[in-house]
mmCIF file of C-alpha atoms in Angstrom:
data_model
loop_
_atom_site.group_PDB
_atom_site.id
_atom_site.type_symbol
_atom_site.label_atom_id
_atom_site.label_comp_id
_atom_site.label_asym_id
_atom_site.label_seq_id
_atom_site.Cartn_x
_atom_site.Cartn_y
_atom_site.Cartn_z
ATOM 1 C CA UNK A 1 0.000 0.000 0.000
ATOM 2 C CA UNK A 2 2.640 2.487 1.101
ATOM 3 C CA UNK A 3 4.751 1.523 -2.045
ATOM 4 C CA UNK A 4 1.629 2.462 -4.331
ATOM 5 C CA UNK A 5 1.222 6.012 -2.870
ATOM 6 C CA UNK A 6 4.751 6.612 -3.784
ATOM 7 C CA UNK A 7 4.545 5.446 -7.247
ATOM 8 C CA UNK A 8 1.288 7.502 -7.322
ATOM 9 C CA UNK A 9 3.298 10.756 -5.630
ATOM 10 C CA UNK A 10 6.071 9.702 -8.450
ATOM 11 C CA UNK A 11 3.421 10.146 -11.269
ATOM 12 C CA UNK A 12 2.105 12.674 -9.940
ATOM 13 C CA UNK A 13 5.028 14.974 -9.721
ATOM 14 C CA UNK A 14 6.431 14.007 -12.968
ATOM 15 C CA UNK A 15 3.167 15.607 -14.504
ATOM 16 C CA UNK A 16 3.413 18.777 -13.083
ATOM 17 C CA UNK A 17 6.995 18.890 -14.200
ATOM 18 C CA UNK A 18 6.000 18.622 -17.181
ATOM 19 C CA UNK A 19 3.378 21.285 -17.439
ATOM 20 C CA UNK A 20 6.334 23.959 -16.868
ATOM 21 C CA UNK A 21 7.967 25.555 -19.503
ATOM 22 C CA UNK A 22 11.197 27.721 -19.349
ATOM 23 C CA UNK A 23 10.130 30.954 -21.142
ATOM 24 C CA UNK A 24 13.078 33.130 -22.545
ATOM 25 C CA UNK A 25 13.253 36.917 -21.583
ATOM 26 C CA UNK A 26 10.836 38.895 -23.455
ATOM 27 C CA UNK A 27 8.495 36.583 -24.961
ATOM 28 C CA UNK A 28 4.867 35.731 -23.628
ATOM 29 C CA UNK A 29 2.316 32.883 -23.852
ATOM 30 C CA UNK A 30 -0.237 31.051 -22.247
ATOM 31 C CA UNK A 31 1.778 29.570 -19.266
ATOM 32 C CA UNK A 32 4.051 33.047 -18.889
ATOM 33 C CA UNK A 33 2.340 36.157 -19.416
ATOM 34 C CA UNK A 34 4.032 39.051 -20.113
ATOM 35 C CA UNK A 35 4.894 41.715 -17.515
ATOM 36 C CA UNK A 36 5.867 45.403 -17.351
ATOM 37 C CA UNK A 37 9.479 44.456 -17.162
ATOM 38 C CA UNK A 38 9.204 42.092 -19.941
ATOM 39 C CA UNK A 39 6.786 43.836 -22.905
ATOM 40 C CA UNK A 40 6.015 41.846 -26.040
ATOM 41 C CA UNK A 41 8.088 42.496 -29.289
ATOM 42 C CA UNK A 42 4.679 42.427 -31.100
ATOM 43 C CA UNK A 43 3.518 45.223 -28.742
ATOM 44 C CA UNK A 44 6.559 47.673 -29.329
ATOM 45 C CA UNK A 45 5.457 51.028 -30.756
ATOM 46 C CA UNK A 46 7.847 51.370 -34.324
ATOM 47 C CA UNK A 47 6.293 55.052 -34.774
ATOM 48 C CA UNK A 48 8.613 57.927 -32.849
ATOM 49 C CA UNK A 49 8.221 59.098 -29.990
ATOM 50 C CA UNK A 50 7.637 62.537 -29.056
ATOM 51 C CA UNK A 51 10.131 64.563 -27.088
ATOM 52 C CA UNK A 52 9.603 66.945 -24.601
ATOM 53 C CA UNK A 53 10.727 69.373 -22.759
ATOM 54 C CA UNK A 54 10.274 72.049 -19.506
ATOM 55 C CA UNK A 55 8.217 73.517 -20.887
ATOM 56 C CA UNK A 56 5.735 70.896 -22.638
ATOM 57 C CA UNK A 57 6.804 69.255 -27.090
ATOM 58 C CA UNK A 58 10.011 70.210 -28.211
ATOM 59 C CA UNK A 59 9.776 72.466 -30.935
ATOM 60 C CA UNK A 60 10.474 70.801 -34.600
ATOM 61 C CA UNK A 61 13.493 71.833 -36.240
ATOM 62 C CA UNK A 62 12.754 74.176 -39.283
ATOM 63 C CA UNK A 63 16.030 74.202 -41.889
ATOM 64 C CA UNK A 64 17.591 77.540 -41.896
ATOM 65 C CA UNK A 65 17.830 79.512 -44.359
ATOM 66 C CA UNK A 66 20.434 81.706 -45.593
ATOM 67 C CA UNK A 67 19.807 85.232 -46.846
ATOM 68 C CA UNK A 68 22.347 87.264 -48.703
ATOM 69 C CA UNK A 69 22.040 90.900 -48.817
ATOM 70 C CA UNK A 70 23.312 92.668 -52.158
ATOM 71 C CA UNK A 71 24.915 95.627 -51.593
ATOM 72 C CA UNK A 72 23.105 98.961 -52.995
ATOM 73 C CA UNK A 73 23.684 99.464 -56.333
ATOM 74 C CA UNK A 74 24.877 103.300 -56.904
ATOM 75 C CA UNK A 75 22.703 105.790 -59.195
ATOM 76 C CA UNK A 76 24.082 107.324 -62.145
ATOM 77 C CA UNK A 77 22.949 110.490 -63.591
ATOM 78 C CA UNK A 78 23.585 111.916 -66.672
ATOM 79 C CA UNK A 79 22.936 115.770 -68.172
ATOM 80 C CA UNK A 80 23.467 116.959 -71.795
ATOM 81 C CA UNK A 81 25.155 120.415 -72.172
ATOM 82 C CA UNK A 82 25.118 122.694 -75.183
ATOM 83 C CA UNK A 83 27.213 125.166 -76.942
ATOM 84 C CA UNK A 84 27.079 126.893 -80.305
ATOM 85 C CA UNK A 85 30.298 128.372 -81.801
ATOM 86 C CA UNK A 86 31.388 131.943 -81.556
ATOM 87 C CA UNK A 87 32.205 134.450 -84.232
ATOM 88 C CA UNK A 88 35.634 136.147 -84.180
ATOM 89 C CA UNK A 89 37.986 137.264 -86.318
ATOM 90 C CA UNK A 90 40.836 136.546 -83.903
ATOM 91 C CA UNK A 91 40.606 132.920 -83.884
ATOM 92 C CA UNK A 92 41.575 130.042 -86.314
ATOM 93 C CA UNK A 93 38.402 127.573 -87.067
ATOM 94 C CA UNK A 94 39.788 124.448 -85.229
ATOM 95 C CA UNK A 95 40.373 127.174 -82.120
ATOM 96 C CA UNK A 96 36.569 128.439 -82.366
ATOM 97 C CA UNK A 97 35.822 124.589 -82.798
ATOM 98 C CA UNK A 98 37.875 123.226 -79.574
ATOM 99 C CA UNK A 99 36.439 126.216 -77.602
ATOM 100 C CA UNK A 100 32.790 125.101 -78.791
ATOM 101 C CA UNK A 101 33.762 121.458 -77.546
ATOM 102 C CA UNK A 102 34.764 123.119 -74.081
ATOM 103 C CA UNK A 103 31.720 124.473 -73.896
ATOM 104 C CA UNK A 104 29.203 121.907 -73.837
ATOM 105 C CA UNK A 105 31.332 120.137 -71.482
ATOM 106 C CA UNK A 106 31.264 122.742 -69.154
ATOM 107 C CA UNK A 107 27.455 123.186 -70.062
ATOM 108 C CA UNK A 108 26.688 119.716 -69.360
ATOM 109 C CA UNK A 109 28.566 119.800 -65.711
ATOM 110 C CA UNK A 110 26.198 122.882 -64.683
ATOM 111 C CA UNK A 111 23.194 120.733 -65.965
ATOM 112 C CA UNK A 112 24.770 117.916 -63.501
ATOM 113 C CA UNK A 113 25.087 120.140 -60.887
ATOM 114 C CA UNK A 114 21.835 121.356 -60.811
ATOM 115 C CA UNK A 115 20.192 117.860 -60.848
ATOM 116 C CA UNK A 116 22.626 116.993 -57.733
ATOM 117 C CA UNK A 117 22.951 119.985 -55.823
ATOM 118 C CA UNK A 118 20.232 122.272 -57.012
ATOM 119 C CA UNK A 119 20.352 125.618 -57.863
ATOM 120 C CA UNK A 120 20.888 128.986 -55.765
ATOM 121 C CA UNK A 121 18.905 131.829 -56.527
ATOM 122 C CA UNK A 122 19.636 135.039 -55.130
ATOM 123 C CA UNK A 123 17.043 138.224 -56.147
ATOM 124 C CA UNK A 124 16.765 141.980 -55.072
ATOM 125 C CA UNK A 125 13.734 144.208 -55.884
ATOM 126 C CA UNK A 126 13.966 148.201 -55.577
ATOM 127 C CA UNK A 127 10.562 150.622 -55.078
ATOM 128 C CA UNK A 128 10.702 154.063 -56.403
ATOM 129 C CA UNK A 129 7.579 156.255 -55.583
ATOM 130 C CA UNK A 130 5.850 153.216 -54.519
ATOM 131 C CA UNK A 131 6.975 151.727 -57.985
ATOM 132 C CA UNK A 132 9.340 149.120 -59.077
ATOM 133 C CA UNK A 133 12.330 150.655 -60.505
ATOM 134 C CA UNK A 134 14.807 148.020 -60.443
ATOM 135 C CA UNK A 135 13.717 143.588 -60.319
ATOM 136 C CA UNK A 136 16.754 141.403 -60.474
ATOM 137 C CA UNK A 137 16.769 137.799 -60.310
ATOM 138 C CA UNK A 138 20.172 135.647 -60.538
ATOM 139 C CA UNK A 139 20.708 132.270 -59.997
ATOM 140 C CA UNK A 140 23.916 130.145 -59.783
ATOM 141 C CA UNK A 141 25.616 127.159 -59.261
ATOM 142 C CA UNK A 142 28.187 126.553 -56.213
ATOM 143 C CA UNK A 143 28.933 122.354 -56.181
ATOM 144 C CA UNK A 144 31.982 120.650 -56.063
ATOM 145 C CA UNK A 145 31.637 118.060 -58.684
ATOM 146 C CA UNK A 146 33.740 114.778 -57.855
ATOM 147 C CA UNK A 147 33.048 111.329 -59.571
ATOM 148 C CA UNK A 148 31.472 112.827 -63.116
ATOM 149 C CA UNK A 149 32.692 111.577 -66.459
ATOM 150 C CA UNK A 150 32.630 112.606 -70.274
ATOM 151 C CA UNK A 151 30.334 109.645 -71.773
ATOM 152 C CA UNK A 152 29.701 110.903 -75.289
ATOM 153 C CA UNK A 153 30.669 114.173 -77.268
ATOM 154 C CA UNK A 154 29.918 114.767 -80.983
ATOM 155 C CA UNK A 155 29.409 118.121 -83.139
ATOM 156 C CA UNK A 156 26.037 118.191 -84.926
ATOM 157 C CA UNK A 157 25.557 119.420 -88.265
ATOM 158 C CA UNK A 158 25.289 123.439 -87.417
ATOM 159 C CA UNK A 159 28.739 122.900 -85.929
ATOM 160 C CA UNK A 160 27.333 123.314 -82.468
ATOM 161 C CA UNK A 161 28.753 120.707 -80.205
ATOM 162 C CA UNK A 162 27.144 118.200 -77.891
ATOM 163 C CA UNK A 163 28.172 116.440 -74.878
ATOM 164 C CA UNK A 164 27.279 113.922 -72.381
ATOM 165 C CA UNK A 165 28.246 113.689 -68.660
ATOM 166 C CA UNK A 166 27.484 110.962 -66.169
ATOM 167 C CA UNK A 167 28.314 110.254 -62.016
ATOM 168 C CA UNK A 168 27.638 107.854 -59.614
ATOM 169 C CA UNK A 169 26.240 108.424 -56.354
ATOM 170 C CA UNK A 170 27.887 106.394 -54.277
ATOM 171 C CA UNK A 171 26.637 105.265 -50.485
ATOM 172 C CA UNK A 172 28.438 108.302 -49.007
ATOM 173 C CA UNK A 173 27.236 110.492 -51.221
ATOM 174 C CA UNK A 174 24.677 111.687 -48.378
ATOM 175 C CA UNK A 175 27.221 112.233 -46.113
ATOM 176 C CA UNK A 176 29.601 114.242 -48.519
ATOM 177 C CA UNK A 177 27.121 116.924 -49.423
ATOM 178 C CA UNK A 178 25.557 117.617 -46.174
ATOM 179 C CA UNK A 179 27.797 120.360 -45.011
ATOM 180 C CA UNK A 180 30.445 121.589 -47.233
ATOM 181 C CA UNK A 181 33.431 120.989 -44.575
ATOM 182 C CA UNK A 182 32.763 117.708 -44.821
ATOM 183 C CA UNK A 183 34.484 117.325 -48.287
ATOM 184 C CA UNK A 184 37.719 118.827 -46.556
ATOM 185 C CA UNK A 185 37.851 117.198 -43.901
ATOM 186 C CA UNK A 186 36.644 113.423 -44.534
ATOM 187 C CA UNK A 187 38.875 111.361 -46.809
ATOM 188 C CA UNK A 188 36.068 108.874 -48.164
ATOM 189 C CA UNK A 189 35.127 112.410 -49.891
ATOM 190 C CA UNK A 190 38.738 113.358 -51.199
ATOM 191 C CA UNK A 191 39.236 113.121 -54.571
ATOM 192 C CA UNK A 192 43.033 111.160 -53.510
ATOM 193 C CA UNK A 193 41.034 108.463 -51.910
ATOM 194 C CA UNK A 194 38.976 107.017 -54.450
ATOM 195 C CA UNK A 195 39.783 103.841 -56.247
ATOM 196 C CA UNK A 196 40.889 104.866 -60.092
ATOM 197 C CA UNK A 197 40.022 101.899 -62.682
ATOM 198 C CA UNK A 198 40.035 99.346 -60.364
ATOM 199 C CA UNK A 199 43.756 100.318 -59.112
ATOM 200 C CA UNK A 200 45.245 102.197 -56.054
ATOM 201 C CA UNK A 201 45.951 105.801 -57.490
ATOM 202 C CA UNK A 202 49.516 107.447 -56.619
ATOM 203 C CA UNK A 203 47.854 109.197 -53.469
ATOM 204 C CA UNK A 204 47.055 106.556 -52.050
ATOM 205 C CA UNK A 205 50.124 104.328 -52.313
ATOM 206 C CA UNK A 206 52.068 107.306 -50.188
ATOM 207 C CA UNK A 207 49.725 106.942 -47.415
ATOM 208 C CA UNK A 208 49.566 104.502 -44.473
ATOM 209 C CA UNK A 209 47.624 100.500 -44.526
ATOM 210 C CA UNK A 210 45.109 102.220 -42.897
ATOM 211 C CA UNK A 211 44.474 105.477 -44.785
ATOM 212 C CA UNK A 212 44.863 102.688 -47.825
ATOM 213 C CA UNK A 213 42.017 101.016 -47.286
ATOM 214 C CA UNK A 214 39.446 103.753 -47.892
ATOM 215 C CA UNK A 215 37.916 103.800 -50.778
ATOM 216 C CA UNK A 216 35.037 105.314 -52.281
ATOM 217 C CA UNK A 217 35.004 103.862 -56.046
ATOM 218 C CA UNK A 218 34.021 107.371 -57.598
ATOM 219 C CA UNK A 219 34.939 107.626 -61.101
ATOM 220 C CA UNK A 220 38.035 110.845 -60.689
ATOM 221 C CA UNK A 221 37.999 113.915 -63.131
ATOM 222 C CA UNK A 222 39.613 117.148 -62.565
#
């Protein structure tokens, strides 16, 4: 009797032995169910996840992009001056011709100045028993032209002579004409300074590095 409970003990145990099953790390079925240390690989979220921050999501991070800024371009202006040629007795033909050429150049830098500079009118009025007796009006010009060039210059068929003139404000140009010292005393405004067909002029290769390295790029005509 006592050997049969044994053998039945013996059976017994041997079953239950063999309803266990050694599951690895990580998996889960019927017998070992998964855990919070041990999720299922089927479960695992493949989607990313969110980060955060103090302050609540992490912003997303926008490419940059880069902005160049062209520097200003300058403005040219041009003017046209006139001249017709003179009658004298005194002078040869090609002198009353070169003086006619002379001119219109000088005509066209008084246009120029009065497109950049304006004009300056200056007037005086004179009563005489309660009557005008005397209305005079002048005006002038008074600039400093520096940067202006001869573009074009050609004698039409009366013999008159035309010519064309041209400068470039620069990005100082502001700063040069708002009080007449200024021209004097700053040396981005000096005529010596400026940069002469994309060279160093002989000025400027007498003065210091650091006098050297101003430039203004106006065109130079004296």
């Amino acid at each position: 009797m006592r050997s049969s409970l044994l053998y039945a003990a013996l059976i017994g145990t041997c079953v239950i032995l063999a309803g266990c099953r050694v599951s690895s790390a990580g998996s889960c079925s019927g017998i070992a169910p998964c855990n919070a240390s041990n999720p299922s690989p089927a479960a695992t979220n493949n989607f990313a996840q969110p980060t955060y921050s103090n302050s609540g999501f992490a912003s997303a991070q926008v490419p940059q992009q880069i902005v160049v800024q062209q520097a200003p371009q300058p403005i040219v202006i041009s003017a046209t001056g006139y001249a017709a040629p003179m009658v004298s007795k005194k002078l040869s033909r090609p002198q009353i011709r070169l003086l006619t050429l002379r001119g219109s150049k000088v005509d066209a830098y008084r246009n120029l100045s009065e497109r950049v500079y304006g004009l300056k009118l200056r007037g005086s009025s004179s009563l005489r028993s309660m009557m005008t007796a005397h209305d005079e009006l002048q005006t002038f010009v008074d600039a400093y032209l520096m940067g202006a060039k001869v573009v074009s210059q050609r004698e039409l068929e009366d013999g008159s002579f035309e010519t064309i003139v041209e400068m470039a404000l620069q990005e100082n140009f502001q700063q040069c004409v708002q009080n007449p010292a200024t021209i004097s005393s700053n040396p981005a405004c000096q005529m010596g300074y400026s940069n002469l067909n994309n060279g160093i002029s002989q000025y400027q290769s007498q003065t210091s590095p650091q006098v050297r390295s101003t430039t203004t790029n106006f065109y130079s005509v004296e």
